[in-house]
Short mmCIF file of C-alpha atoms and ligand atoms in Angstrom, two decimals:
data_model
loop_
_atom_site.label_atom_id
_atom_site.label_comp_id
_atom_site.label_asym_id
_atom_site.label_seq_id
_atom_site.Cartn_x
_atom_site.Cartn_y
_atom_site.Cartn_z
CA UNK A 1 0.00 0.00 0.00
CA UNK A 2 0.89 3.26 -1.14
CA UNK A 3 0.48 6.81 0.70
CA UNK A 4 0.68 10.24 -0.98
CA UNK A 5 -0.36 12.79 0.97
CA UNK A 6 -2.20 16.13 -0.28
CA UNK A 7 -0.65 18.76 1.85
CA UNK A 8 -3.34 21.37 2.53
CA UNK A 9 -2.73 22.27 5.61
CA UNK A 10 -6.09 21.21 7.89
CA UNK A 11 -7.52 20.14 4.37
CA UNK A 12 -4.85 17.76 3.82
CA UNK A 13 -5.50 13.89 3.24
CA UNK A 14 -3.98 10.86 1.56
CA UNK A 15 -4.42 9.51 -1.64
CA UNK A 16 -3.81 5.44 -0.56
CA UNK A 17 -3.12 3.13 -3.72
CA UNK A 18 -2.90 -0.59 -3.50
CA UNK A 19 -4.13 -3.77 -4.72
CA UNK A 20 -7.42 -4.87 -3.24
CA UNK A 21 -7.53 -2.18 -0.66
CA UNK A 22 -11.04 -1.91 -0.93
CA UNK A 23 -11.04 -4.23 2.24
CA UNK A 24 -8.96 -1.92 4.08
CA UNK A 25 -11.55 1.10 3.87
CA UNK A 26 -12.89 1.41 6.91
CA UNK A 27 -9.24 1.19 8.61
CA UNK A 28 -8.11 4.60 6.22
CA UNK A 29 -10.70 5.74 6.81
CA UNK A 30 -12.06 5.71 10.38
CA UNK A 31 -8.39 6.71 12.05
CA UNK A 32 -9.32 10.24 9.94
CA UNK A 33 -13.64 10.41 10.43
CA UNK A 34 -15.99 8.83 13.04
CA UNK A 35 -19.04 9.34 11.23
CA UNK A 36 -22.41 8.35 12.05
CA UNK A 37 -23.66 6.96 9.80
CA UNK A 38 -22.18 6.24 5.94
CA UNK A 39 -23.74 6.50 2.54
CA UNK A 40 -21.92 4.88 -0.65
CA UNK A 41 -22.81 6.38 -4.25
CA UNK A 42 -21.87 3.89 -7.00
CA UNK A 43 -23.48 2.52 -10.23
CA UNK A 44 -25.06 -0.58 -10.27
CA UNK A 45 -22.49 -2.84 -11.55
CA UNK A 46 -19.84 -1.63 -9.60
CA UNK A 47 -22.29 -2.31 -6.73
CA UNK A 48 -22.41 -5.68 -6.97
CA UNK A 49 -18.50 -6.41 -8.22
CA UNK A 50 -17.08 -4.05 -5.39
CA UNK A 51 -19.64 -2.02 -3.33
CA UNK A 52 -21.00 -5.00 -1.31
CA UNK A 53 -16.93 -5.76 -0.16
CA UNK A 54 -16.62 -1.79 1.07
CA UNK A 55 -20.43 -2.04 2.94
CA UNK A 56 -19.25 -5.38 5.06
CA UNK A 57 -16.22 -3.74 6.18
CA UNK A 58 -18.03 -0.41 7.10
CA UNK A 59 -20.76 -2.34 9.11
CA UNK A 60 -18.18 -4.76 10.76
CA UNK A 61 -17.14 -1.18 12.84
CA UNK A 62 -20.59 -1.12 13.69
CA UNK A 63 -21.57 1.74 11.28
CA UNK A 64 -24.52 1.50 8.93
CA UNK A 65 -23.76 1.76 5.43
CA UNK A 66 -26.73 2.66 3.23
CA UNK A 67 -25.98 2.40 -0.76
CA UNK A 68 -27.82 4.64 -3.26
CA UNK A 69 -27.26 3.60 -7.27
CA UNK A 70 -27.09 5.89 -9.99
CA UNK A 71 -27.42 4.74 -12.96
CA UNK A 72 -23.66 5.59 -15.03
CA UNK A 73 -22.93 7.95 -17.90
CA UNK A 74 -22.49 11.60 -18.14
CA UNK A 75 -25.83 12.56 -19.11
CA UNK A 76 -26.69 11.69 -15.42
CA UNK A 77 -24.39 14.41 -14.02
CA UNK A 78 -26.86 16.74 -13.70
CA UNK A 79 -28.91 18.28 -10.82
CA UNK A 80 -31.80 16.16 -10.93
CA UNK A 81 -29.53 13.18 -10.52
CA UNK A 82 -28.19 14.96 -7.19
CA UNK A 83 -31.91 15.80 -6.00
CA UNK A 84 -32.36 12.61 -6.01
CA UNK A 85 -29.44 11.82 -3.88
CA UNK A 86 -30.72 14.35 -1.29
CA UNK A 87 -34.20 12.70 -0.83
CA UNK A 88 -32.30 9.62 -0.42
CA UNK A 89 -29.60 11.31 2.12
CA UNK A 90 -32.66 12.71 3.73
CA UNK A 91 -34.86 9.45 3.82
CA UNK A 92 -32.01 7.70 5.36
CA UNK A 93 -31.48 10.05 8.33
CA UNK A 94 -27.80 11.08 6.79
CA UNK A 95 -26.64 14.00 9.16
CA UNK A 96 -23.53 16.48 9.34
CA UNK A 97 -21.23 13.51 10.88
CA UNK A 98 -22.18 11.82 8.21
CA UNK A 99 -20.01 10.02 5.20
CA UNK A 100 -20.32 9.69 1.39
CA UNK A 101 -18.17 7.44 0.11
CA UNK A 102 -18.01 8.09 -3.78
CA UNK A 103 -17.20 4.32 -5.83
CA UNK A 104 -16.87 4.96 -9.50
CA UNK A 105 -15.03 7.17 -11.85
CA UNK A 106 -15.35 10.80 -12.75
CA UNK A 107 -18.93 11.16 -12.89
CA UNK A 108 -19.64 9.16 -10.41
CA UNK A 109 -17.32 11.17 -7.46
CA UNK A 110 -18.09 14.56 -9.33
CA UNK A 111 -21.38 14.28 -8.67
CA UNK A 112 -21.06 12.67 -5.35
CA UNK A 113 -18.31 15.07 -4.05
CA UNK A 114 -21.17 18.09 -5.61
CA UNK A 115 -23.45 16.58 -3.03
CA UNK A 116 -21.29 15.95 -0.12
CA UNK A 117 -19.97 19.77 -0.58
CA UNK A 118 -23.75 20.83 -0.66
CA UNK A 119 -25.66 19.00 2.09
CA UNK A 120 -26.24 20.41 5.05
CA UNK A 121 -23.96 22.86 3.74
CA UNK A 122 -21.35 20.32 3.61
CA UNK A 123 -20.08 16.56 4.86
CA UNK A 124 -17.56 14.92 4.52
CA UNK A 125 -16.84 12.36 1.62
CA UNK A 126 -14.08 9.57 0.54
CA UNK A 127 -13.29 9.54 -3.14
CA UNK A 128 -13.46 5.52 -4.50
CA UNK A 129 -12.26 5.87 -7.87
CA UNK A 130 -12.53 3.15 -10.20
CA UNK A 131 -11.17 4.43 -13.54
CA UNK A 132 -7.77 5.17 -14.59
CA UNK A 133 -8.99 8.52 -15.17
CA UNK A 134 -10.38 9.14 -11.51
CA UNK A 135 -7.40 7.18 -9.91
CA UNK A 136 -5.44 9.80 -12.17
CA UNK A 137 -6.85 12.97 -11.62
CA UNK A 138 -10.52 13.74 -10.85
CA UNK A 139 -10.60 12.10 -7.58
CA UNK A 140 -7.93 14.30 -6.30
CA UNK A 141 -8.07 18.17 -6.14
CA UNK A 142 -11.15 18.83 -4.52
CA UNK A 143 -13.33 19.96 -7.70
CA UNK A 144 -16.94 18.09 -7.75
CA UNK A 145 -19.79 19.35 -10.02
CA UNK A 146 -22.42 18.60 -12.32
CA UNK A 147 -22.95 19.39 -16.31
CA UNK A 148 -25.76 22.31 -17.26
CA UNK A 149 -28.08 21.26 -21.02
CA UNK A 150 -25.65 24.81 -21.71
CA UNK A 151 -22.40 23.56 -20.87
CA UNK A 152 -20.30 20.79 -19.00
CA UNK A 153 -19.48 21.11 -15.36
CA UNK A 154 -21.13 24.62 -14.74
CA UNK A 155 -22.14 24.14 -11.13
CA UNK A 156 -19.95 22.78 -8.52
CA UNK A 157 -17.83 23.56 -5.69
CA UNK A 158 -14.30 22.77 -4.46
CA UNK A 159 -14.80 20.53 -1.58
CA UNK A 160 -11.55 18.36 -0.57
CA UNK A 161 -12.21 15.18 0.18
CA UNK A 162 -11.42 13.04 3.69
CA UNK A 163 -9.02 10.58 1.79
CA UNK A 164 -8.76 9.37 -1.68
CA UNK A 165 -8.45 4.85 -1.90
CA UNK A 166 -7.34 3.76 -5.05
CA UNK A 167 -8.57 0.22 -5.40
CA UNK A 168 -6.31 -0.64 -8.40
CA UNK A 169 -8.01 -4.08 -8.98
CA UNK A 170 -11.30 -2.26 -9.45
CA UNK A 171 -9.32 -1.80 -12.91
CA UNK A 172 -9.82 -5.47 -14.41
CA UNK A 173 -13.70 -5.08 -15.11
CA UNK A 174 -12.86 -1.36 -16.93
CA UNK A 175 -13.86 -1.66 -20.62
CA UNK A 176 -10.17 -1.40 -22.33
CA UNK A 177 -11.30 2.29 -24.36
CA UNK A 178 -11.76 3.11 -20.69
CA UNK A 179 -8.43 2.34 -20.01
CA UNK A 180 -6.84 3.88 -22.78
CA UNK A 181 -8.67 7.04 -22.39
CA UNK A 182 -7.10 7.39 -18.51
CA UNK A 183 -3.62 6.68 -20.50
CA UNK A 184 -4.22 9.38 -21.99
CA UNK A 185 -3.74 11.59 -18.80
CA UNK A 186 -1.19 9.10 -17.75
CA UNK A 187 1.29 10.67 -20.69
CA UNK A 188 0.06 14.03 -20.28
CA UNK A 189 1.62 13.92 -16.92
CA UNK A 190 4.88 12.56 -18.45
CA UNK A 191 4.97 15.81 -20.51
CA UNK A 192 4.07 18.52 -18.57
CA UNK A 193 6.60 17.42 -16.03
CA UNK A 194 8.18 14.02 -15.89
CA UNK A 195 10.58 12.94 -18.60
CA UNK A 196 10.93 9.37 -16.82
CA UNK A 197 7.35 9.02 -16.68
CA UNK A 198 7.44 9.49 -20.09
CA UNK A 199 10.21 7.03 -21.30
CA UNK A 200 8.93 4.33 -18.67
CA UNK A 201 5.29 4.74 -20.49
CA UNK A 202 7.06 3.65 -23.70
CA UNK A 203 8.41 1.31 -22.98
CA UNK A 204 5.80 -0.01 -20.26
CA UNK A 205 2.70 0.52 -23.18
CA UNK A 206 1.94 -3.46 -23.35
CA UNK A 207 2.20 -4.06 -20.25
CA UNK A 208 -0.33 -1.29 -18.92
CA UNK A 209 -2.88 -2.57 -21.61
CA UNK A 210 -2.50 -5.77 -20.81
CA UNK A 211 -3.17 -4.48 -17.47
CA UNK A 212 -0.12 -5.57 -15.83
CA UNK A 213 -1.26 -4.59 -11.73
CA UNK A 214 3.08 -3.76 -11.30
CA UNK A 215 2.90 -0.98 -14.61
CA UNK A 216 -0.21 0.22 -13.57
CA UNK A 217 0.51 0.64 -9.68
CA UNK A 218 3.92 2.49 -10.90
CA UNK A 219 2.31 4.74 -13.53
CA UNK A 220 -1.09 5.34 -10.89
CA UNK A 221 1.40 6.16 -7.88
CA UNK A 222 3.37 8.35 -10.33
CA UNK A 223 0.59 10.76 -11.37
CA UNK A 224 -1.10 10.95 -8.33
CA UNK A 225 2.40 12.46 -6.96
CA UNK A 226 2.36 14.93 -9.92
CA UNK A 227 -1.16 15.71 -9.40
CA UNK A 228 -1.05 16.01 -5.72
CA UNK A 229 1.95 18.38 -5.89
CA UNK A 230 0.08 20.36 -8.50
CA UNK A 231 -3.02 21.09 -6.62
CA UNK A 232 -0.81 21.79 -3.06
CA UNK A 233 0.92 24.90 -5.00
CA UNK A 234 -2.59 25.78 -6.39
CA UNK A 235 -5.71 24.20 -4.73
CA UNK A 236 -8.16 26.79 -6.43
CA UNK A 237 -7.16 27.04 -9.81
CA UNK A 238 -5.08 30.66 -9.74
CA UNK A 239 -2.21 29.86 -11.67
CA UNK A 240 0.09 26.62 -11.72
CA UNK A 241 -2.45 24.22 -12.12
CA UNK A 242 -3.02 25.44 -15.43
CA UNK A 243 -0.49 23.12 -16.53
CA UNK A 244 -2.28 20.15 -16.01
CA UNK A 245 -4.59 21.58 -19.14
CA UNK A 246 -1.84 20.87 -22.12
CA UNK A 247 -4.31 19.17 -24.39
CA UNK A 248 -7.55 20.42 -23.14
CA UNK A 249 -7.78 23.71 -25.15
CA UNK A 250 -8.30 21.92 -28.30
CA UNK A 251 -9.38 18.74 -26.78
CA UNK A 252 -12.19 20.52 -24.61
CA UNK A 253 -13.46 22.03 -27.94
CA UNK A 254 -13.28 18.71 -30.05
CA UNK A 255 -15.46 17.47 -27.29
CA UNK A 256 -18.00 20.27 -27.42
CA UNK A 257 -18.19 20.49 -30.99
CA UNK A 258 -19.10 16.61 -31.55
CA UNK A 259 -22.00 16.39 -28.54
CA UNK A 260 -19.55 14.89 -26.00
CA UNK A 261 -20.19 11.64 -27.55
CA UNK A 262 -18.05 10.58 -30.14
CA UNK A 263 -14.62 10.75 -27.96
CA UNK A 264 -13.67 10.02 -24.51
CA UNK A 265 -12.34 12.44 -22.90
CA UNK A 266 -8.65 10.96 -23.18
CA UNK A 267 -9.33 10.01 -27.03
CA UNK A 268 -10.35 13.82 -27.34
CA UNK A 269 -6.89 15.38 -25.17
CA UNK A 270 -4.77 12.66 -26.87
CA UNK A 271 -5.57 14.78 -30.47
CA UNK A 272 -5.64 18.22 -28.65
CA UNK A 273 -2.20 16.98 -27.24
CA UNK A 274 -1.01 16.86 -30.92
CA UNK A 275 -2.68 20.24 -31.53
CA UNK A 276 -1.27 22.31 -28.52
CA UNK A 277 2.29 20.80 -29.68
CA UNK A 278 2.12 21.77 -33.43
CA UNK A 279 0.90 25.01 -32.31
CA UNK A 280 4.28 25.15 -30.07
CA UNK A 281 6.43 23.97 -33.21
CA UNK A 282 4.51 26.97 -34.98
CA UNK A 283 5.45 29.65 -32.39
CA UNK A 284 9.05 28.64 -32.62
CA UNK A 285 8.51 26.94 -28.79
CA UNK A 286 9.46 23.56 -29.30
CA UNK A 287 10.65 21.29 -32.69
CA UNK A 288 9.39 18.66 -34.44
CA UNK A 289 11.28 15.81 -32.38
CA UNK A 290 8.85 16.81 -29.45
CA UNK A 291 5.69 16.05 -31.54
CA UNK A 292 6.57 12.42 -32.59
CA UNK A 293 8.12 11.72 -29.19
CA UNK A 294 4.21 12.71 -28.22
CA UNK A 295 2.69 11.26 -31.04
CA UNK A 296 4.53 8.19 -30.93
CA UNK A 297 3.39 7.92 -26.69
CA UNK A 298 -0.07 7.92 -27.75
CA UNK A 299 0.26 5.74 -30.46
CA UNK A 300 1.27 3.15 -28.72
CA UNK A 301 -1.57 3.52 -26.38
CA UNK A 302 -3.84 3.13 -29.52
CA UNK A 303 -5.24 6.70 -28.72
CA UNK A 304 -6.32 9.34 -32.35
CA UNK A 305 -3.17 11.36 -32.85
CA UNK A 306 -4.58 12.62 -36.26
CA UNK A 307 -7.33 15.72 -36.42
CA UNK A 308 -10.67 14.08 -37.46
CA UNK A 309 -11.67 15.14 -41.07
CA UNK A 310 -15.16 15.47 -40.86
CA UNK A 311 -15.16 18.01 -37.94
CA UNK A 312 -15.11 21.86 -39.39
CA UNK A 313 -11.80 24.05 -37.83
CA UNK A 314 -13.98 27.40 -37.37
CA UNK A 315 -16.45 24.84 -35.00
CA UNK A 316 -13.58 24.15 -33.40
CA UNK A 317 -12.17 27.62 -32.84
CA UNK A 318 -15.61 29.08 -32.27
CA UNK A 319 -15.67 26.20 -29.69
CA UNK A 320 -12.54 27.25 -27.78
CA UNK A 321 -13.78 30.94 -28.08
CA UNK A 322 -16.61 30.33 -25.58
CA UNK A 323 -14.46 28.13 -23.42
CA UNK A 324 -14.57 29.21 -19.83
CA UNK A 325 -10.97 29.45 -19.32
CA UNK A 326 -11.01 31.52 -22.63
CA UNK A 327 -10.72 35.41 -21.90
CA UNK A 328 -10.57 38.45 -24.19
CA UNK A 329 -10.86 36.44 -27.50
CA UNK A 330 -7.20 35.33 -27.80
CA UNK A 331 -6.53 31.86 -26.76
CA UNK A 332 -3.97 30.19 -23.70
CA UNK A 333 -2.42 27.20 -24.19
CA UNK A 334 -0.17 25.72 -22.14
CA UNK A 335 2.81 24.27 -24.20
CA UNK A 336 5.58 21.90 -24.21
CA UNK A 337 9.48 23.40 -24.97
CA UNK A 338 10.36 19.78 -24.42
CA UNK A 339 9.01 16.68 -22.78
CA UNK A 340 8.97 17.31 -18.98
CA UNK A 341 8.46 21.16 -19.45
CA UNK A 342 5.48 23.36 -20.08
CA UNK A 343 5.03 27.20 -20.52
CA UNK A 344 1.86 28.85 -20.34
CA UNK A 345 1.51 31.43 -23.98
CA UNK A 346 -1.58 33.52 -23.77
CA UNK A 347 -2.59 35.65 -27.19
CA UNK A 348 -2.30 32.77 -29.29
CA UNK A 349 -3.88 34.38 -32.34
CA UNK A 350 -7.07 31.78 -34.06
CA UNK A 351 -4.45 31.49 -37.18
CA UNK A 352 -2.05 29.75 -35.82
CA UNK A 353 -4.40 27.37 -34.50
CA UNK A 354 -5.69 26.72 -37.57
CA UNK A 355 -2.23 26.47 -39.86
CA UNK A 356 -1.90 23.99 -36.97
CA UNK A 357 -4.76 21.74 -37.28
CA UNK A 358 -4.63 21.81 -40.82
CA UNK A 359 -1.34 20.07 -40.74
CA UNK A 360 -2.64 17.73 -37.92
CA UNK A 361 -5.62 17.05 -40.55
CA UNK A 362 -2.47 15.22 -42.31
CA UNK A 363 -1.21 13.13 -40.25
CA UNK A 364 -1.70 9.19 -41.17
N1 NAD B 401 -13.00 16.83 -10.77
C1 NAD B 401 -11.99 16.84 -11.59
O1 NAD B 401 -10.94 17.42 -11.30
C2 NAD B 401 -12.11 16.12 -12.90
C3 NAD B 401 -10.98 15.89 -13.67
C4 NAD B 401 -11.12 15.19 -14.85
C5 NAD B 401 -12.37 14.72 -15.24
N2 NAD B 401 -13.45 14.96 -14.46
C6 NAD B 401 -14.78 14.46 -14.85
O2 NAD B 401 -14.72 13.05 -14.92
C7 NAD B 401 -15.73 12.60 -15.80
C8 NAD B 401 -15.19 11.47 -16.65
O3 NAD B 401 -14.82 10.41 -15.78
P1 NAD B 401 -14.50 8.94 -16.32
O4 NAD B 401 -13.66 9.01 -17.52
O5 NAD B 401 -14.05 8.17 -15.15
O6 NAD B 401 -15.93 8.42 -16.86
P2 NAD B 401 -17.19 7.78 -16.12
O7 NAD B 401 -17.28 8.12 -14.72
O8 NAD B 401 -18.35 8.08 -17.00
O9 NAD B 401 -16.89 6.20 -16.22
C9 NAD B 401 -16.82 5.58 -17.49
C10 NAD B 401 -17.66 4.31 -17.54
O10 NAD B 401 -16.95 3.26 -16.89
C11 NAD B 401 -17.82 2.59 -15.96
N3 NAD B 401 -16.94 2.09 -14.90
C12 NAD B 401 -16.32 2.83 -13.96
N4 NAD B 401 -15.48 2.07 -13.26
C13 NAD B 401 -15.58 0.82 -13.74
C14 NAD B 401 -14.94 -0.41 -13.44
N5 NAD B 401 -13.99 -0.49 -12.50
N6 NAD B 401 -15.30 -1.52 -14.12
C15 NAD B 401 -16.23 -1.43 -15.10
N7 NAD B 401 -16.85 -0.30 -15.47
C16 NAD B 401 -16.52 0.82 -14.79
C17 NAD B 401 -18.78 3.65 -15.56
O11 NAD B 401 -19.95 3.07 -15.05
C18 NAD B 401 -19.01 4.40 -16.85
O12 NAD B 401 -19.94 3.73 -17.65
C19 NAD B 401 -16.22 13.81 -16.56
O13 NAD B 401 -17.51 14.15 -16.14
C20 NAD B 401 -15.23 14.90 -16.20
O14 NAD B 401 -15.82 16.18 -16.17
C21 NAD B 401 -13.34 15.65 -13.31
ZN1 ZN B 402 -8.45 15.86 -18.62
#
């Protein structure tokens, strides 16, 4: 078992990450919280494969653990979805000491962290992720919402949570696209600031899709350091962890553009991580060596490196023009001078975007 710790001064907590530790929950967890009473938010399937394990060991301490299902999918992560929690929070007798216990990935512990930050003005919760991209990065930082019909994540709150347990066997029942789409992140972390991350990846690729539990506890342990260090320097989003965005500015609007339903998230940042580099060769930041070195990363994780033909540039810059992070017209992206670096450039002007996707449009 593996500890990380967040270091937020009172807010701080661990991020645990081991094989199986889904049995060892209610250890974690109760040296930290005595609550009175625990409710655990997961998806039906997950229920069944790994909820019932974390509910014995909760009532074992004598605690009652109620479970509410959701059903999965992002068009649940809405407000209606988290009324429905509340009744159920409220039906149960859930009070301020209290626990949520969040088991699933991104949606799943958005939406459950929205309504632990929200209930009674707040209780506490325990992030269960069971994705590589939760495990990888939305379980940790504190930011929990829900999606708007105008936009994604438009409501939410940052609301840390008690401790973060990284079951990494939860992993074998993940569809494989699932698992190639938290890879994704995985090598984003490599090049925004960890060269070795990045070679190991490389030359680890078969081994984390084959699912190999050593390559994936290394590469999970790995970016939650990076992650954890990233949102200790900036646990509201001010500055530094802006970095963590190389491949969302054009990945984000890829997303938008095609309905949120043609890409995964990863699939989406993987191309918009070949976008934000070309647009770095183009402004003289980096050369061409650090594009293949990226492209050839994702590649081997069988993630899109190539800009999709049938989707129209102007959608896409008109896209990244309403972007929340997107002030004053002119566009930030955070780029790569080399692997293991990044620089934030704001003004990027729209045409070098598009000189930029155009030759991305060309890649085989
Ligand atoms: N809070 C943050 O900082 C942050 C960061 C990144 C992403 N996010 C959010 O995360 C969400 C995406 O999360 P995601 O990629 O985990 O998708 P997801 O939560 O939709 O999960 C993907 C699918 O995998 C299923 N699943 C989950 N774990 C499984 C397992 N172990 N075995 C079998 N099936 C399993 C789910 O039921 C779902 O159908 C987005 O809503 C995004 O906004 C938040
Ligand atoms: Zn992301």
């Amino acid at each position: 078992l593996k500890r990380i710790t967040v270091a937020l001064g009172k807010r701080s907590y661990p991020i645990c990450v081991g094989r199986g530790i889904r049995t060892q929950v209610a250890e974690i967890v109760f040296e930290r919280v005595k609550p009175s009473s625990v409710a655990l938010i997961t998806h039906p399937n997950l229920a069944k494969l790994y909820g019932d394990d974390v509910v014995r060991e909760i009532e074992k301490r004598g605690i009652t653990a109620h479970v509410f299902i959701v059903p999965a999918g992002e068009r649940h992560k809405t407000l209606t979805t988290v009324h429905g929690l509340y009744d159920r929070m409220l039906a149960a007798g859930l009070d301020r000491k209290s626990l949520i216990v969040t088991l699933g990935g991104g949606v799943l512990g958005d939406m459950g962290g929205f309504a632990a930050a929200t209930f009674l003005r707040g209780i506490p919760y325990v992030q269960m992720p069971t994705t590589l991209l939760a495990q990888v990065d939305a379980s940790i930082g504190g930011k929990t919402g829900v999606d708007l019909p105008q936009g994604k994540n438009l409501i939410g709150a940052f609301h840390q949570p008690s401790a973060v347990i990284i079951d990494t066997e939860t992993l074998e029942s993940l569809p494989l696209r699932e698992l190639r789409s938290g890879l994704a992140e995985v090598i984003k972390y490599g090049i925004i600031c960890d060269k070795s991350l990045f070679e190991r990846l490389n030359s680890d690729m078969p081994l984390l899709l084959y699912r190999n539990s050593g390559s994936l506890f290394s590469a999970i342990v790995r970016s939650c350091e990076i992650k954890a260090a990233v949102v200790r320097a900036d646990e509201t989003e001010q500055g530094r962890r802006a970095i963590l965005n190389f491949g969302h500015t054009v990945g984000h609007a890829l997303e938008s553009v095609t309905g949120y339903r043609q890409y995964k998230h990863g699939e989406a940042i993987s191309i918009g991580m070949v976008s934000a580099s070309l647009v770095g060769e183009k402004l003289g930041v980096c050369g061409k060596d650090v594009t293949s070195a990226i492209q050839g990363a994702l590649r081997k994780a069988y993630l899109p490196v190539a800009f999709p033909p049938h989707v129209e540039i102007e959608q896409i810059i008109a896209a990244m023009a309403r972007d929340k992070k997107t002030v004053g017209g002119e566009f930030t992206f955070v780029l790569a001078p080399q692997i293991g670096e990044t620089i934030l450039r704001r003004g990027v002007a729209a045409d070098v975007v598009r000189v930029a996707i155009i030759e991305q449009r060309g890649i085989e």
